[in-house]
Short mmCIF file of C-alpha atoms in Angstrom, two decimals:
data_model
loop_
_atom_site.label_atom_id
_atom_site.label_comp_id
_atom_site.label_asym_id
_atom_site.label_seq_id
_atom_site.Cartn_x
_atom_site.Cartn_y
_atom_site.Cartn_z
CA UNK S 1 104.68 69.65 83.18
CA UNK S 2 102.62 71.89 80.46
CA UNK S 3 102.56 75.48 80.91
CA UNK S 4 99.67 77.62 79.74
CA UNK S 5 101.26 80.93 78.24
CA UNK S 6 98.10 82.99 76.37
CA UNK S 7 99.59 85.42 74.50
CA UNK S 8 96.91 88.82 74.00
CA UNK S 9 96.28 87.89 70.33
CA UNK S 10 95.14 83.93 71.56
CA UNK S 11 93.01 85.06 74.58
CA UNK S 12 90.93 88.30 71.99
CA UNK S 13 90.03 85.04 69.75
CA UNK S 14 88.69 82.88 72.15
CA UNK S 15 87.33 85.35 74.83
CA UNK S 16 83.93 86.41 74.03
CA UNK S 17 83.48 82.86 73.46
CA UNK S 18 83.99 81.92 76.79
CA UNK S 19 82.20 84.78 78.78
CA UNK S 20 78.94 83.35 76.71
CA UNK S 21 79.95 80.32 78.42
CA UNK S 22 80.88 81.72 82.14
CA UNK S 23 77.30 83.60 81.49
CA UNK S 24 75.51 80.00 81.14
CA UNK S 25 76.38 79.05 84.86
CA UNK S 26 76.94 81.30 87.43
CA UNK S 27 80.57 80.49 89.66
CA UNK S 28 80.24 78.82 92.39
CA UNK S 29 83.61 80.65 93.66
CA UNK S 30 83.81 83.57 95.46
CA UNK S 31 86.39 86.27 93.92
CA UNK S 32 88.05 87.94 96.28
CA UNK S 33 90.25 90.73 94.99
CA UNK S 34 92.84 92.48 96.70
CA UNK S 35 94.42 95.36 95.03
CA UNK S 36 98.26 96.66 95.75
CA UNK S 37 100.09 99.24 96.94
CA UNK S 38 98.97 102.87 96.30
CA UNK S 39 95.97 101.46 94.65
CA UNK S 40 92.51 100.85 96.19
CA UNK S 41 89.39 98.83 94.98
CA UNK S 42 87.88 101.80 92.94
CA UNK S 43 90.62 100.66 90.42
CA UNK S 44 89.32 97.54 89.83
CA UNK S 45 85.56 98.97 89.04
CA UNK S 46 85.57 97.76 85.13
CA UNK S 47 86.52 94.54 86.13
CA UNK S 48 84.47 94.06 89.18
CA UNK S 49 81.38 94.70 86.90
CA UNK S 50 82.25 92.14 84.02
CA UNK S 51 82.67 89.72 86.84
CA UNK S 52 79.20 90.61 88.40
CA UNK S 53 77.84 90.62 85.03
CA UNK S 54 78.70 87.55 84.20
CA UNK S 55 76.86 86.00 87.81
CA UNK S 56 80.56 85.73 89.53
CA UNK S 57 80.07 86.51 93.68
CA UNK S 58 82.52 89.21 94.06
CA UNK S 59 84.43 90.74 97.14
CA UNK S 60 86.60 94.16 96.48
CA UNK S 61 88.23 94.52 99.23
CA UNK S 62 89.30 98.36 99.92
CA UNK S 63 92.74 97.79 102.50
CA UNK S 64 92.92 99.73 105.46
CA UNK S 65 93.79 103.31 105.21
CA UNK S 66 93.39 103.08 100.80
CA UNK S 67 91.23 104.85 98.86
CA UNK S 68 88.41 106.37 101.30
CA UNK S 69 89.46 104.56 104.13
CA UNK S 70 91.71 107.30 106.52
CA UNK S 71 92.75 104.40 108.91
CA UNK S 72 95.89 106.40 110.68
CA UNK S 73 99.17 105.24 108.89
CA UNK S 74 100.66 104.70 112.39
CA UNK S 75 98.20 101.77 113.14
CA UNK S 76 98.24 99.86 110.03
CA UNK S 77 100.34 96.72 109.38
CA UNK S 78 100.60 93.60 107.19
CA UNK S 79 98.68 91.85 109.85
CA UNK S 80 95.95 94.36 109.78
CA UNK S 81 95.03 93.73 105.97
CA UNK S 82 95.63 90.59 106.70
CA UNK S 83 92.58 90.08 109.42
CA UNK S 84 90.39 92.60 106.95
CA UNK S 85 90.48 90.28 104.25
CA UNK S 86 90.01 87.35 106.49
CA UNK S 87 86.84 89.14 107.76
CA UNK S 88 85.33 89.67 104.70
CA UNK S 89 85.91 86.22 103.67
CA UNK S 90 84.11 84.88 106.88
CA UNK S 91 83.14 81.42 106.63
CA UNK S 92 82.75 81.33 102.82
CA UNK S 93 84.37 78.40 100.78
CA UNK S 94 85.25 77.89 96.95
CA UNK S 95 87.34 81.30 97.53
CA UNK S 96 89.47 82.62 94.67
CA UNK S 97 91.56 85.25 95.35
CA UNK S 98 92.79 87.66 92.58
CA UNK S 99 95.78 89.39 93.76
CA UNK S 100 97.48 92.23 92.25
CA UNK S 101 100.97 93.62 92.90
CA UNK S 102 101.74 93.60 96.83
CA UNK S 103 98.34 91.90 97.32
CA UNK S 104 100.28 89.12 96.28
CA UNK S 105 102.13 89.27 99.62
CA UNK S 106 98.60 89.93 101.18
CA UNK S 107 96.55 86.86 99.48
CA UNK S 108 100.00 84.32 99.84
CA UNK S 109 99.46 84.95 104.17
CA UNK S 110 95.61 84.61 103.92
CA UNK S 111 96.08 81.87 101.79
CA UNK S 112 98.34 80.26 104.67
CA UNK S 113 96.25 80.93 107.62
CA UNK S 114 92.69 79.73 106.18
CA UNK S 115 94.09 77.41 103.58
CA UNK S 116 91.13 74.75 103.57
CA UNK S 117 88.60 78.20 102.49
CA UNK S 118 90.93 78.56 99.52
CA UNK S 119 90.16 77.15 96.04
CA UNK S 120 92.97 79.34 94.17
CA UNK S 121 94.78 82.33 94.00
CA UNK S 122 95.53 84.09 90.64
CA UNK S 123 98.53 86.10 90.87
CA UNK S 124 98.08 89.84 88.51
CA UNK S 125 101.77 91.38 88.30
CA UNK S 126 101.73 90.43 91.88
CA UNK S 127 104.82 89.31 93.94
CA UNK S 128 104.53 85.99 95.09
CA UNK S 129 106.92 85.65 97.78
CA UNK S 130 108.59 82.28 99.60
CA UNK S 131 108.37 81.97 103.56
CA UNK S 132 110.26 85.27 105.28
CA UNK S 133 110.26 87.60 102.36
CA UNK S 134 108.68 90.51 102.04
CA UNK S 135 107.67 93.09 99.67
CA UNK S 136 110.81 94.90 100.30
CA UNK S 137 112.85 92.05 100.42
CA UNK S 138 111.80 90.96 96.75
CA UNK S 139 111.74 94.17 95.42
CA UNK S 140 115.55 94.81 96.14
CA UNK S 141 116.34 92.08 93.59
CA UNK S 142 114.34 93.38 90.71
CA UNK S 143 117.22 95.51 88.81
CA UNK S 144 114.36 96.36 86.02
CA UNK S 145 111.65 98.18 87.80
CA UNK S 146 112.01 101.68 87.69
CA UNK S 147 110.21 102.42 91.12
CA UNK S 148 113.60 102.72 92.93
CA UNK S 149 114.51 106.14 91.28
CA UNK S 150 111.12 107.38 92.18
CA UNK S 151 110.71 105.70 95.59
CA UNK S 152 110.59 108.15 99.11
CA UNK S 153 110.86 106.53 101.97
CA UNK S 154 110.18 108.25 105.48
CA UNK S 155 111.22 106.17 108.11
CA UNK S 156 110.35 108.19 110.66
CA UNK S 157 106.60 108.43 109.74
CA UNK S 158 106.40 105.21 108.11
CA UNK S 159 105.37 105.75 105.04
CA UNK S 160 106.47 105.05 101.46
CA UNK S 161 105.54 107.59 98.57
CA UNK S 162 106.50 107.94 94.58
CA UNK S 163 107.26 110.87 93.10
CA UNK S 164 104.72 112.36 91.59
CA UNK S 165 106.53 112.58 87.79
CA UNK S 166 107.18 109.14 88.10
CA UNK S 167 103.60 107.70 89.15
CA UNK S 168 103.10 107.66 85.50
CA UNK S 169 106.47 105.62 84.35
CA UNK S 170 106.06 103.50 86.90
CA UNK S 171 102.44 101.98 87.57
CA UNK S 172 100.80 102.93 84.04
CA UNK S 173 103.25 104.36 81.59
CA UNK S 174 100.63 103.00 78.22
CA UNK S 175 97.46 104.78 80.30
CA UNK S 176 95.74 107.72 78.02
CA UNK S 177 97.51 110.96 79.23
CA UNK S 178 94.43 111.71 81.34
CA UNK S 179 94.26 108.48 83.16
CA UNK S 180 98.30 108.97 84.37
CA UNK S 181 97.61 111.77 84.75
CA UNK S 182 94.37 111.84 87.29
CA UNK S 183 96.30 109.03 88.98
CA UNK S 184 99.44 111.24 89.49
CA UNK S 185 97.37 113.99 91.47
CA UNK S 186 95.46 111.31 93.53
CA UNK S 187 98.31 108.60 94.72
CA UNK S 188 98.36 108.85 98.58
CA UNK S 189 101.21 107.96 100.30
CA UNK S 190 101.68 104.29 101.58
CA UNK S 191 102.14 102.83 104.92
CA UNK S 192 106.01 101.36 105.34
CA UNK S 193 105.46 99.03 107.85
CA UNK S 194 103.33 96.43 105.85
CA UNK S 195 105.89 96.55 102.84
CA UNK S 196 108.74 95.51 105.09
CA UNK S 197 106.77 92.90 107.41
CA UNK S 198 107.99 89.26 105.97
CA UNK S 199 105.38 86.55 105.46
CA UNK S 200 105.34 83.13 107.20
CA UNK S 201 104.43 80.58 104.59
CA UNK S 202 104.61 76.65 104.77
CA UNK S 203 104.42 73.47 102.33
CA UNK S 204 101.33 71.96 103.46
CA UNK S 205 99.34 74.98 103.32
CA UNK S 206 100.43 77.58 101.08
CA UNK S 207 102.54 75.83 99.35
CA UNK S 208 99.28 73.31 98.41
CA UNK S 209 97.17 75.95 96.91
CA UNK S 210 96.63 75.93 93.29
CA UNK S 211 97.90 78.81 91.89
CA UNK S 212 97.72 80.86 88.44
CA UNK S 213 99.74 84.21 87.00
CA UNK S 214 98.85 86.76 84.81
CA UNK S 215 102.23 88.34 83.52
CA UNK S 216 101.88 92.01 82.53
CA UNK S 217 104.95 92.27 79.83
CA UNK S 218 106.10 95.72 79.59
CA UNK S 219 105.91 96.47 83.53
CA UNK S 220 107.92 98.98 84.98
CA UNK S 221 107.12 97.97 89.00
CA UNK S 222 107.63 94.64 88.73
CA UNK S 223 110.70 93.64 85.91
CA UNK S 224 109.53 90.84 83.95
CA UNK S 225 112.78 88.52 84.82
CA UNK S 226 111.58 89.01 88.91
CA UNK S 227 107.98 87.72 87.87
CA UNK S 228 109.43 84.83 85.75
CA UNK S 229 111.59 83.96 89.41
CA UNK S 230 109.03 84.06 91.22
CA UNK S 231 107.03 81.83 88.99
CA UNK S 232 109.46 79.68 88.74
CA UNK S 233 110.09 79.41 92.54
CA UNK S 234 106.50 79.06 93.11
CA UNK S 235 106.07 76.33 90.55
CA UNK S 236 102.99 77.95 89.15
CA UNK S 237 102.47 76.14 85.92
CA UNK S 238 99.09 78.10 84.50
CA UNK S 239 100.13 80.95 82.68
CA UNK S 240 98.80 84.01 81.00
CA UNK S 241 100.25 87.06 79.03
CA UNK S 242 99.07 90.75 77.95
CA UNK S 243 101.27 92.92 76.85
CA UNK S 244 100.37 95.89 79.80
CA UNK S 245 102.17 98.02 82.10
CA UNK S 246 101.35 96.82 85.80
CA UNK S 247 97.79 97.70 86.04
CA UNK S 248 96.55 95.96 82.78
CA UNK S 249 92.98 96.53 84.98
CA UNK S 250 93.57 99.57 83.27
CA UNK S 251 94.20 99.35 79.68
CA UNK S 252 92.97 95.32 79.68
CA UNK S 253 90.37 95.33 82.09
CA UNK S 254 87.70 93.13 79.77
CA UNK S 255 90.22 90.69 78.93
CA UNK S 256 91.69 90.06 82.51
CA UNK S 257 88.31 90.24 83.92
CA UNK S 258 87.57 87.17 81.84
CA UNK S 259 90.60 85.44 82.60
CA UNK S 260 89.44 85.98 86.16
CA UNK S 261 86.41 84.51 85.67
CA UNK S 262 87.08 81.04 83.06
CA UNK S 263 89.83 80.46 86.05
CA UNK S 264 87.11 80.82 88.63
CA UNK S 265 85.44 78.17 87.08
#
């Protein structure tokens, strides 16, 4: 088995390249992306446009109770995002979803319960989880992420929130300062119940899906070893690289938008 590992330096030669390529015949996928936790799909903007750009159907989906969306914390659950993003995909085929960080967990369910829709799911510093784990479940194993000393967790009113001196360190720590910084005063607090809620995956349906990752090398939510494990576990084989804290959508969002789109091919 031949793994595909792009390093930044590789992809920057050959990219421009290819997006005169992607431009020649528009996808006949449908991207679907699903951002993560304490995120929303305003974050994925710059890459959303490259992708339209370049005549690639796009989807953003915005989860319940992210970004403008004040679903009440109390009502939302895994299952919830779950249906959303199932809804927006409707009866649409060729569907490529582009998952990042706890969207993983997200996109690995949908993936299960309309698995003959699905044409692939790329994987962007995104947990990929086995059947019955959870966010939560994988995170306790990652001894390099840094999110743990930052973490607040309120039981009681189900939510989940990070410091704000350590929104910076943790989700975007090679941002410019006014990025981290705009980022720091705008992170809303997440809902608990969704991060805890284990998934129910199986062989022949999940487990069938063709499957990429896009490491992000210097990330300080999700430890580099844990997204090698989970790779590993997964037996994804197609492989990229760039050297980005764990929104490279960020600091890479050209680049990854094109990896989005030659995979969507």
């Amino acid at each position: 088995m031949k793994n595909l590992i792009l390093s930044i330096a590789v992809l920057l030669a050959t990219t421009f390249t290819a997006l005169s390529q992607v431009n020649k015949a528009q996808s006949t996928s449908t991207i679907v992306i699903i951002h993560g936790a304490w995120s929303s799909a305003s974050d994925w903007i710059h890459v959303t446009e490259d992708l339209v750009a370049a005549g690639n159907p796009v989807i953003s989906i915005n989860l319940p109770g992210h970004g403008s969306d004040n679903t009440a914390i109390t009502g939302i659950s895994l299952k919830l995002y779950i249906d959303e993003v199932k809804k927006a995909i409707g009866d649409k085929q060729n569907v490529v979803l582009v998952a990042h960080s706890f969207g993983g967990i997200v996109a690995s369910q949908v993936a299960e319960q309309i698995a003959p829709q699905i044409k692939k799911i790329i994987y962007i510093a995104a947990y990929v989880p086995k059947n019955g784990e959870s966010l939560l479940s994988l995170a306790q194993t990652d001894a390099e992420s840094h999110i743990g000393k930052s973490l607040i967790v309120d039981e009681k009113a189900g939510i989940a929130t990070v410091r704000k001196e350590g929104v910076a360190d943790v989700f975007m720590a090679d941002a410019p300062a006014p990025v981290a910084d705009y980022v720091s005063n705008n992170t809303k607090p997440e809902p608990l119940a969704p991060l805890a809620t284990p998934v129910t995956l199986t062989d022949g349906k999940f487990g069938k899906i063709n499957k990429v990752f896009v490491h992000s090398l210097n990330d300080h939510t999700i430890g580099y070893s844990l997204q090698q494990k989970m790779v590993k576990d997964a037996g994804i084989q197609r492989l990229y690289s760039l050297p980005s804290s764990h929104t490279p959508f960020i600091m890479f969002p050209h680049v990854l938008a094109q990896i989005i789109a030659l995979e969507a091919k």
